[in-house]
Amino acid sequence: MERQKQPTLPTRCAECRQVMDSPVACSACGTLAQLPAETFDSFELFGLPPNYDIDLKALHGKYLSMSRVIHPDIAGANPDQRMQALTLSAELNRAYETLRDPVARAEYMLAMAGGPRASEMKDVPPDLLGEIMVLREEFEEARESGDAERMRAIRAEIESRRRETLDRIGDLARQLECWHVDIRRRLREQLNTIKYWNSLLEQTRSA
Ligand SMILES: [Zn+2]
């Protein structure tokens, strides 16, 4: 998944010569690329630079227009074209789900940069597990005594800790351009951390 940096010129459609939004489909004339979608990373599929900061509205707009072009039912009766459209649309959905979620996007960028993957590095900041345990216990106590206000306050605290972690993930993912191993390991640590906050939040929401 290591990426080679190359300046990419806007691609023109081989059929209609319009500048293409995406290298896999021309939204002007409906021509689908002959290359397999796996040739492109998720950013390239949407004609985007590989940056953490994404215009989500623009991404959604591109997703909708490309989905219409690629839709298997509109792609003609030719079985090969239908197969190609099916593959492309699965790739497009997968890429869209990855890019629109900030955590999934950072995970993806980290993988592009060479990891480490969650299975390779399970580290979290030293204080995290203790803090999680304290908050969980406090929440349990509040729940047992029926203190709804305290429960809300603890939930808000957990949400704000999750938000801080997400901010750190963003800060680190924006520095990924240098792909330094230290940045990658710190990002891995924060991506591991946010899973704990997510799971604690889920526990307090279902209470
Ligand atoms: Zn075209």
XYZ file of N, CA and C and ligand atoms in Angstrom:
622
model
N 0.820 -1.210 0.000
C 0.000 0.000 0.000
C 0.857 1.265 0.000
N 2.175 1.130 -0.032
C 3.013 2.330 -0.051
C 2.682 3.139 -1.299
N 2.506 4.434 -1.094
C 2.113 5.237 -2.246
C 3.314 5.972 -2.812
N 3.409 6.015 -4.142
C 4.421 6.873 -4.763
C 3.748 8.196 -5.080
N 4.425 9.269 -4.672
C 3.854 10.602 -4.913
C 4.092 10.988 -6.365
N 3.038 11.246 -7.072
C 3.153 11.706 -8.448
C 2.130 12.806 -8.650
N 2.536 13.905 -9.256
C 1.536 14.920 -9.566
C 0.588 14.353 -10.619
N -0.714 14.412 -10.341
C -1.636 13.837 -11.320
C -2.360 14.951 -12.076
N -2.294 14.878 -13.372
C -3.024 15.825 -14.207
C -4.482 15.401 -14.238
N -5.394 16.350 -14.467
C -6.784 15.925 -14.598
C -6.922 14.943 -15.760
N -7.585 13.827 -15.490
C -7.758 12.814 -16.517
C -8.917 13.211 -17.426
N -8.735 13.038 -18.724
C -9.840 13.297 -19.645
C -10.443 11.981 -20.114
N -11.760 11.982 -20.279
C -12.470 10.783 -20.725
C -12.025 10.420 -22.145
N -11.728 9.131 -22.363
C -11.277 8.677 -23.669
C -12.384 8.826 -24.719
N -13.647 8.831 -24.279
C -14.777 8.911 -25.217
C -15.166 10.355 -25.515
N -15.445 11.130 -24.466
C -16.027 12.459 -24.696
C -15.052 13.599 -24.408
N -13.849 13.269 -23.922
C -12.795 14.264 -23.672
C -13.119 15.234 -22.530
N -14.200 14.996 -21.788
C -14.462 15.843 -20.620
C -13.464 15.484 -19.514
N -13.139 16.473 -18.676
C -12.312 16.187 -17.502
C -13.123 15.282 -16.567
N -12.489 14.190 -16.129
C -13.225 13.215 -15.309
C -13.072 13.526 -13.817
N -14.199 13.415 -13.090
C -14.208 13.545 -11.633
C -13.388 12.441 -10.986
N -13.471 11.284 -11.573
C -12.870 10.094 -11.009
C -12.219 9.319 -12.150
N -11.103 8.628 -11.872
C -10.453 7.879 -12.954
C -11.249 6.655 -13.406
N -12.296 6.276 -12.665
C -12.997 5.037 -13.022
C -14.292 5.246 -13.791
N -14.843 6.447 -13.786
C -16.123 6.636 -14.458
C -16.260 8.084 -14.912
N -16.783 8.281 -16.137
C -17.023 9.625 -16.640
C -18.485 9.980 -16.399
N -18.711 10.996 -15.564
C -20.108 11.325 -15.268
C -20.753 12.082 -16.428
N -19.937 12.562 -17.377
C -20.506 13.276 -18.528
C -21.142 12.311 -19.529
N -20.461 11.208 -19.849
C -21.003 10.308 -20.887
C -21.258 8.898 -20.377
N -20.892 8.609 -19.126
C -21.195 7.292 -18.572
C -20.183 6.209 -18.898
N -19.071 6.577 -19.523
C -18.048 5.572 -19.834
C -17.354 5.101 -18.556
N -17.216 3.778 -18.416
C -16.510 3.230 -17.256
C -15.074 2.900 -17.657
N -14.164 3.073 -16.718
C -12.756 2.790 -17.003
C -12.545 1.303 -17.235
N -11.540 0.990 -18.007
C -11.216 -0.413 -18.274
C -10.327 -0.991 -17.177
N -9.701 -0.113 -16.416
C -8.833 -0.591 -15.341
C -9.676 -1.046 -14.153
N -9.209 -2.102 -13.447
C -9.949 -2.504 -12.243
C -9.885 -1.401 -11.181
N -10.960 -1.259 -10.431
C -11.037 -0.199 -9.421
C -9.950 -0.343 -8.363
N -9.501 -1.599 -8.104
C -8.473 -1.803 -7.068
C -7.162 -1.116 -7.435
N -7.028 -0.711 -8.710
C -5.832 0.020 -9.124
C -5.694 1.325 -8.360
N -6.835 1.839 -7.894
C -6.844 3.168 -7.284
C -7.088 3.072 -5.787
N -6.463 3.971 -5.037
C -6.811 4.016 -3.628
C -8.120 4.797 -3.447
N -8.623 4.788 -2.224
C -9.958 5.363 -1.995
C -10.019 6.844 -2.347
N -8.932 7.570 -2.131
C -8.910 8.993 -2.474
C -8.946 9.161 -3.988
N -8.132 8.384 -4.670
C -8.053 8.490 -6.130
C -9.387 8.180 -6.793
N -10.094 7.183 -6.228
C -11.401 6.818 -6.798
C -12.308 8.037 -6.893
N -12.178 8.936 -5.916
C -13.010 10.136 -5.908
C -12.272 11.348 -6.474
N -11.116 11.106 -7.083
C -10.345 12.198 -7.645
C -9.878 13.198 -6.597
N -9.617 12.691 -5.364
C -9.220 13.579 -4.267
C -7.746 13.381 -3.923
N -7.086 14.453 -3.443
C -5.728 14.279 -2.921
C -5.799 13.523 -1.599
N -4.733 12.793 -1.223
C -4.786 11.937 -0.027
C -4.621 12.733 1.260
N -5.530 13.632 1.522
C -5.458 14.473 2.721
C -6.522 14.079 3.730
N -6.158 14.261 5.020
C -7.126 13.950 6.070
C -8.333 14.884 5.991
N -8.080 16.158 5.701
C -9.197 17.110 5.633
C -9.940 16.959 4.309
N -11.217 16.670 4.445
C -12.031 16.367 3.269
C -13.280 17.225 3.332
N -13.695 17.733 2.184
C -14.971 18.429 2.099
C -16.060 17.353 1.965
N -16.747 17.082 3.109
C -17.682 15.951 3.129
C -18.868 16.165 2.185
N -19.273 17.417 2.033
C -20.380 17.710 1.125
C -19.982 17.395 -0.310
N -18.787 17.825 -0.683
C -18.291 17.561 -2.040
C -18.110 16.062 -2.249
N -17.603 15.379 -1.213
C -17.435 13.925 -1.311
C -18.786 13.256 -1.558
N -19.793 13.668 -0.794
C -21.121 13.077 -0.948
C -21.671 13.344 -2.358
N -21.479 14.579 -2.843
C -21.937 14.924 -4.190
C -21.292 14.049 -5.255
N -19.976 13.844 -5.120
C -19.261 12.996 -6.073
C -19.743 11.555 -5.982
N -19.965 11.120 -4.748
C -20.437 9.750 -4.537
C -21.776 9.539 -5.246
N -22.680 10.506 -5.100
C -23.992 10.366 -5.738
C -23.869 10.375 -7.257
N -23.087 11.315 -7.802
C -23.015 11.378 -9.262
C -22.306 10.146 -9.829
N -21.270 9.672 -9.136
C -20.588 8.465 -9.617
C -21.466 7.231 -9.466
N -22.243 7.182 -8.384
C -23.139 6.028 -8.202
C -24.141 5.933 -9.353
N -24.627 7.096 -9.785
C -25.580 7.079 -10.909
C -24.920 6.545 -12.173
N -23.690 6.994 -12.460
C -22.980 6.556 -13.670
C -22.684 5.062 -13.604
N -22.259 4.626 -12.414
C -21.756 3.256 -12.276
C -22.880 2.243 -12.058
N -24.070 2.726 -11.718
C -25.158 1.808 -11.356
C -25.311 0.662 -12.373
N -25.250 -0.577 -11.897
C -25.259 -1.735 -12.816
C -26.468 -1.758 -13.757
N -27.602 -1.237 -13.335
C -28.794 -1.304 -14.183
C -28.759 -0.313 -15.340
N -27.948 0.748 -15.190
C -27.896 1.729 -16.283
C -26.713 1.457 -17.196
N -25.858 0.538 -16.791
C -24.605 0.372 -17.520
C -24.752 -0.485 -18.779
N -25.948 -0.531 -19.354
C -26.129 -1.274 -20.597
C -26.371 -2.746 -20.345
N -26.803 -3.453 -21.387
C -27.204 -4.844 -21.223
C -26.019 -5.806 -21.302
N -24.916 -5.320 -21.798
C -23.724 -6.137 -21.942
C -23.291 -6.731 -20.593
N -23.242 -8.077 -20.489
C -22.929 -8.700 -19.192
C -21.559 -8.288 -18.641
N -20.578 -8.077 -19.526
C -19.260 -7.650 -19.061
C -19.333 -6.286 -18.398
N -20.076 -5.387 -19.033
C -20.211 -4.040 -18.478
C -20.933 -4.086 -17.141
N -21.939 -4.973 -17.072
C -22.686 -5.104 -15.810
C -21.776 -5.592 -14.689
N -20.954 -6.601 -15.014
C -20.010 -7.138 -14.030
C -19.068 -6.040 -13.556
N -18.572 -5.287 -14.535
C -17.626 -4.218 -14.216
C -18.292 -3.154 -13.339
N -19.543 -2.843 -13.690
C -20.276 -1.841 -12.905
C -20.494 -2.328 -11.474
N -20.801 -3.624 -11.336
C -21.009 -4.188 -9.991
C -19.741 -4.078 -9.145
N -18.614 -4.461 -9.753
C -17.339 -4.387 -9.034
C -17.030 -2.947 -8.654
N -17.173 -2.050 -9.629
C -16.878 -0.648 -9.363
C -17.768 -0.095 -8.265
N -19.035 -0.459 -8.297
C -19.933 0.146 -7.320
C -19.656 -0.399 -5.921
N -19.231 -1.651 -5.819
C -18.819 -2.170 -4.507
C -17.586 -1.417 -3.994
N -16.618 -1.205 -4.894
C -15.403 -0.458 -4.530
C -15.740 0.969 -4.112
N -16.651 1.573 -4.862
C -17.032 2.952 -4.595
C -17.698 3.071 -3.220
N -18.602 2.139 -2.910
C -19.270 2.157 -1.601
C -18.265 1.987 -0.471
N -17.345 1.047 -0.676
C -16.345 0.784 0.347
C -15.486 2.041 0.570
N -15.059 2.658 -0.522
C -14.212 3.849 -0.424
C -14.979 5.003 0.234
N -16.255 5.116 -0.101
C -17.052 6.203 0.477
C -17.199 6.032 1.989
N -17.518 4.806 2.419
C -17.656 4.539 3.857
C -16.346 4.831 4.586
N -15.230 4.512 3.945
C -13.916 4.749 4.558
C -13.634 6.235 4.698
N -13.875 6.989 3.637
C -13.455 8.391 3.630
C -14.373 9.290 4.438
N -15.649 8.935 4.522
C -16.550 9.888 5.176
C -16.436 9.833 6.701
N -15.912 8.730 7.222
C -15.765 8.611 8.677
C -14.336 8.996 9.089
N -14.171 9.979 9.989
C -12.822 10.463 10.291
C -11.894 9.396 10.867
N -12.441 8.483 11.679
C -11.585 7.448 12.262
C -11.182 6.435 11.188
N -12.166 6.000 10.383
C -11.873 5.042 9.312
C -10.896 5.660 8.300
N -11.058 6.969 8.057
C -10.168 7.658 7.112
C -8.729 7.664 7.640
N -8.583 7.969 8.946
C -7.242 7.982 9.547
C -6.640 6.579 9.552
N -7.467 5.560 9.853
C -7.005 4.165 9.794
C -6.489 3.842 8.399
N -7.259 4.247 7.414
C -6.906 3.962 6.035
C -5.598 4.656 5.651
N -5.466 5.933 6.059
C -4.245 6.682 5.742
C -3.034 6.061 6.427
N -3.258 5.574 7.651
C -2.164 4.929 8.372
C -1.733 3.653 7.649
N -2.708 2.894 7.153
C -2.385 1.682 6.392
C -1.622 2.049 5.115
N -2.053 3.135 4.446
C -1.355 3.583 3.239
C 0.091 3.953 3.545
N 0.296 4.492 4.760
C 1.630 4.939 5.147
C 2.504 3.780 5.625
N 1.919 2.583 5.746
C 2.708 1.418 6.150
C 2.441 0.943 7.572
N 1.375 1.424 8.186
C 0.964 0.940 9.511
C 1.751 1.567 10.636
N 1.766 1.019 11.840
C 1.355 -0.341 12.210
C -0.167 -0.551 12.258
N -0.584 -1.806 12.016
C -1.985 -2.191 12.158
C -2.293 -2.400 13.638
N -3.604 -2.416 13.948
C -4.030 -2.620 15.338
C -3.499 -3.946 15.880
N -3.431 -4.961 15.022
C -2.974 -6.275 15.484
C -1.468 -6.279 15.739
N -0.767 -5.306 15.160
C 0.683 -5.263 15.320
C 1.112 -4.419 16.524
N 0.250 -3.500 16.918
C 0.607 -2.610 18.024
C -0.642 -2.268 18.812
N -0.730 -2.821 20.033
C -1.944 -2.668 20.832
C -1.799 -1.580 21.896
N -0.698 -0.842 21.889
C -0.421 0.151 22.935
C -1.509 1.210 23.044
N -1.726 1.657 24.289
C -2.562 2.835 24.553
C -1.775 3.687 25.550
N -2.122 4.981 25.702
C -1.409 5.801 26.688
C -1.511 5.180 28.073
N -0.443 5.321 28.887
C -0.360 4.600 30.167
C -1.541 4.828 31.119
N -2.124 6.025 31.124
C -3.193 6.312 32.086
C -4.575 5.869 31.626
N -4.686 5.503 30.351
C -6.019 5.337 29.776
C -6.881 4.299 30.514
N -6.326 3.099 30.736
C -7.163 2.039 31.281
C -7.650 2.367 32.689
N -6.796 3.024 33.479
C -7.195 3.472 34.813
C -8.340 4.475 34.742
N -8.220 5.444 33.846
C -9.277 6.466 33.702
C -10.596 5.834 33.267
N -10.487 4.908 32.337
C -11.694 4.231 31.853
C -12.378 3.512 33.012
N -11.556 2.822 33.830
C -12.123 2.045 34.926
C -12.830 2.962 35.932
N -12.181 4.081 36.270
C -12.766 5.020 37.231
C -14.103 5.559 36.702
N -14.103 5.991 35.457
C -15.343 6.543 34.886
C -16.451 5.495 34.834
N -16.061 4.266 34.520
C -17.065 3.208 34.453
C -17.673 2.952 35.829
N -16.794 2.927 36.855
C -17.284 2.709 38.221
C -18.176 3.853 38.689
N -17.738 5.081 38.403
C -18.541 6.239 38.796
C -19.911 6.202 38.128
N -19.888 5.778 36.879
C -21.158 5.711 36.165
C -22.068 4.634 36.778
N -21.476 3.495 37.107
C -22.239 2.411 37.731
C -22.883 2.874 39.049
N -22.079 3.582 39.851
C -22.582 4.086 41.137
C -23.755 5.039 40.926
N -23.571 5.950 39.980
C -24.637 6.922 39.694
C -25.903 6.196 39.246
N -25.702 5.151 38.449
C -26.869 4.422 37.948
C -27.585 3.689 39.089
N -26.776 3.050 39.965
C -27.378 2.300 41.070
C -28.146 3.214 42.020
N -27.651 4.440 42.195
C -28.378 5.356 43.092
C -29.419 6.177 42.331
N -29.608 5.867 41.059
C -30.639 6.531 40.268
C -30.390 8.021 40.056
N -29.098 8.409 40.059
C -28.734 9.817 39.913
C -28.586 10.153 38.420
N -29.698 10.513 37.790
C -29.708 10.716 36.332
C -28.812 11.879 35.919
N -28.784 12.900 36.775
C -27.975 14.072 36.423
C -26.484 13.722 36.399
N -26.064 12.955 37.412
C -24.660 12.514 37.492
C -24.342 11.610 36.294
N -25.283 10.750 35.923
C -25.072 9.866 34.774
C -24.837 10.697 33.512
N -25.667 11.734 33.350
C -25.502 12.608 32.171
C -24.146 13.300 32.184
N -23.735 13.740 33.381
C -22.455 14.453 33.492
C -21.281 13.535 33.128
N -21.344 12.298 33.591
C -20.248 11.365 33.287
C -20.230 11.045 31.788
N -21.419 10.869 31.252
C -21.512 10.591 29.810
C -20.906 11.765 29.015
N -21.205 12.980 29.457
C -20.664 14.163 28.770
C -19.142 14.201 28.878
N -18.645 13.802 30.049
C -17.190 13.744 30.256
C -16.556 12.739 29.285
N -17.181 11.577 29.164
C -16.648 10.557 28.255
C -16.691 11.067 26.807
N -17.784 11.737 26.467
C -17.888 12.274 25.112
C -16.791 13.295 24.836
N -16.494 14.099 25.842
C -15.472 15.113 25.602
C -14.084 14.469 25.506
N -13.851 13.388 26.254
C -12.581 12.658 26.135
C -12.458 12.005 24.767
N -13.594 11.520 24.255
C -13.568 10.931 22.924
C -13.241 11.999 21.871
N -13.852 13.173 22.057
C -13.631 14.282 21.127
C -12.155 14.701 21.119
N -11.552 14.753 22.322
C -10.120 15.088 22.404
C -9.275 14.064 21.640
N -9.631 12.809 21.804
C -8.882 11.761 21.110
C -9.023 11.918 19.595
N -10.250 12.231 19.172
C -10.486 12.418 17.744
C -9.675 13.602 17.207
N -9.581 14.666 18.014
C -8.763 15.812 17.610
C -7.300 15.411 17.454
N -6.822 14.588 18.402
C -5.419 14.139 18.315
C -5.214 13.285 17.072
N -6.201 12.439 16.792
C -6.120 11.613 15.586
C -5.998 12.513 14.355
N -6.818 13.565 14.321
C -6.765 14.504 13.198
C -5.410 15.190 13.088
N -4.899 15.663 14.232
C -3.593 16.336 14.226
C -2.506 15.423 13.671
N -2.521 14.168 14.128
C -1.476 13.239 13.701
C -1.658 12.847 12.238
N -2.908 12.626 11.844
C -3.160 12.215 10.450
C -2.757 13.329 9.481
N -2.877 14.580 9.918
C -2.452 15.691 9.057
C -0.932 15.741 8.925
N -0.231 15.156 9.891
C 1.237 15.140 9.818
C 1.753 13.903 9.098
N 0.840 13.044 8.665
C 1.269 11.777 8.076
C 2.053 11.969 6.797
N 1.953 13.158 6.195
C 2.656 13.383 4.940
C 4.124 12.989 5.015
N 4.718 13.189 6.199
C 6.133 12.815 6.297
C 6.272 11.311 6.608
N 5.169 10.663 6.935
C 5.132 9.212 7.184
C 6.184 8.766 8.189
N 6.555 9.639 9.074
C 7.570 9.277 10.058
C 7.038 8.184 10.979
N 7.892 7.240 11.325
C 7.440 6.079 12.091
C 6.882 6.508 13.457
N 7.455 7.570 14.042
C 6.977 8.018 15.345
C 5.546 8.559 15.240
N 5.275 9.336 14.202
C 3.921 9.841 13.975
C 2.966 8.661 13.764
N 3.409 7.690 13.001
C 2.529 6.547 12.727
C 2.211 5.762 14.005
N 3.207 5.602 14.861
C 2.974 4.867 16.109
C 2.063 5.656 17.050
N 2.248 6.988 17.072
C 1.368 7.800 17.929
C -0.054 7.794 17.406
N -0.194 7.781 16.090
C -1.544 7.697 15.514
C -2.181 6.343 15.847
N -1.397 5.278 15.735
C -1.896 3.937 16.087
C -2.413 3.938 17.523
N -1.647 4.565 18.420
C -2.012 4.606 19.832
C -3.347 5.329 20.033
N -3.532 6.442 19.327
C -4.783 7.194 19.475
C -5.954 6.459 18.815
N -5.680 5.764 17.727
C -6.746 4.966 17.095
C -7.140 3.795 17.999
N -6.164 3.241 18.708
C -6.496 2.214 19.702
C -7.325 2.831 20.833
N -6.925 4.036 21.244
C -7.577 4.707 22.370
C -9.052 4.996 22.090
N -9.332 5.458 20.884
C -10.716 5.871 20.610
C -11.662 4.673 20.656
N -11.138 3.473 20.436
C -11.996 2.280 20.549
C -12.476 2.101 21.992
N -11.592 2.410 22.945
C -11.992 2.301 24.354
C -13.076 3.332 24.686
N -12.884 4.567 24.216
C -13.897 5.592 24.486
C -15.221 5.233 23.807
N -15.147 4.732 22.586
C -16.372 4.320 21.892
C -17.111 3.248 22.681
N -16.353 2.295 23.173
C -17.015 1.177 23.835
C -17.585 1.615 25.197
N -16.862 2.498 25.897
C -17.389 3.011 27.162
C -18.656 3.855 26.928
N -18.615 4.659 25.877
C -19.794 5.466 25.541
C -20.993 4.575 25.272
N -20.745 3.498 24.529
C -21.826 2.579 24.201
C -22.426 1.967 25.462
N -21.530 1.600 26.406
C -22.015 1.017 27.667
C -22.891 2.013 28.434
N -22.494 3.296 28.429
C -23.263 4.258 29.221
C -24.544 4.660 28.490
N -24.556 4.522 27.170
C -25.785 4.866 26.434
C -26.860 3.795 26.606
N -26.396 2.544 26.691
C -27.373 1.464 26.796
C -27.863 1.303 28.228
N -27.239 2.072 29.163
C -27.635 1.916 30.584
C -28.983 2.599 30.855
Zn -17.019 10.768 -21.091
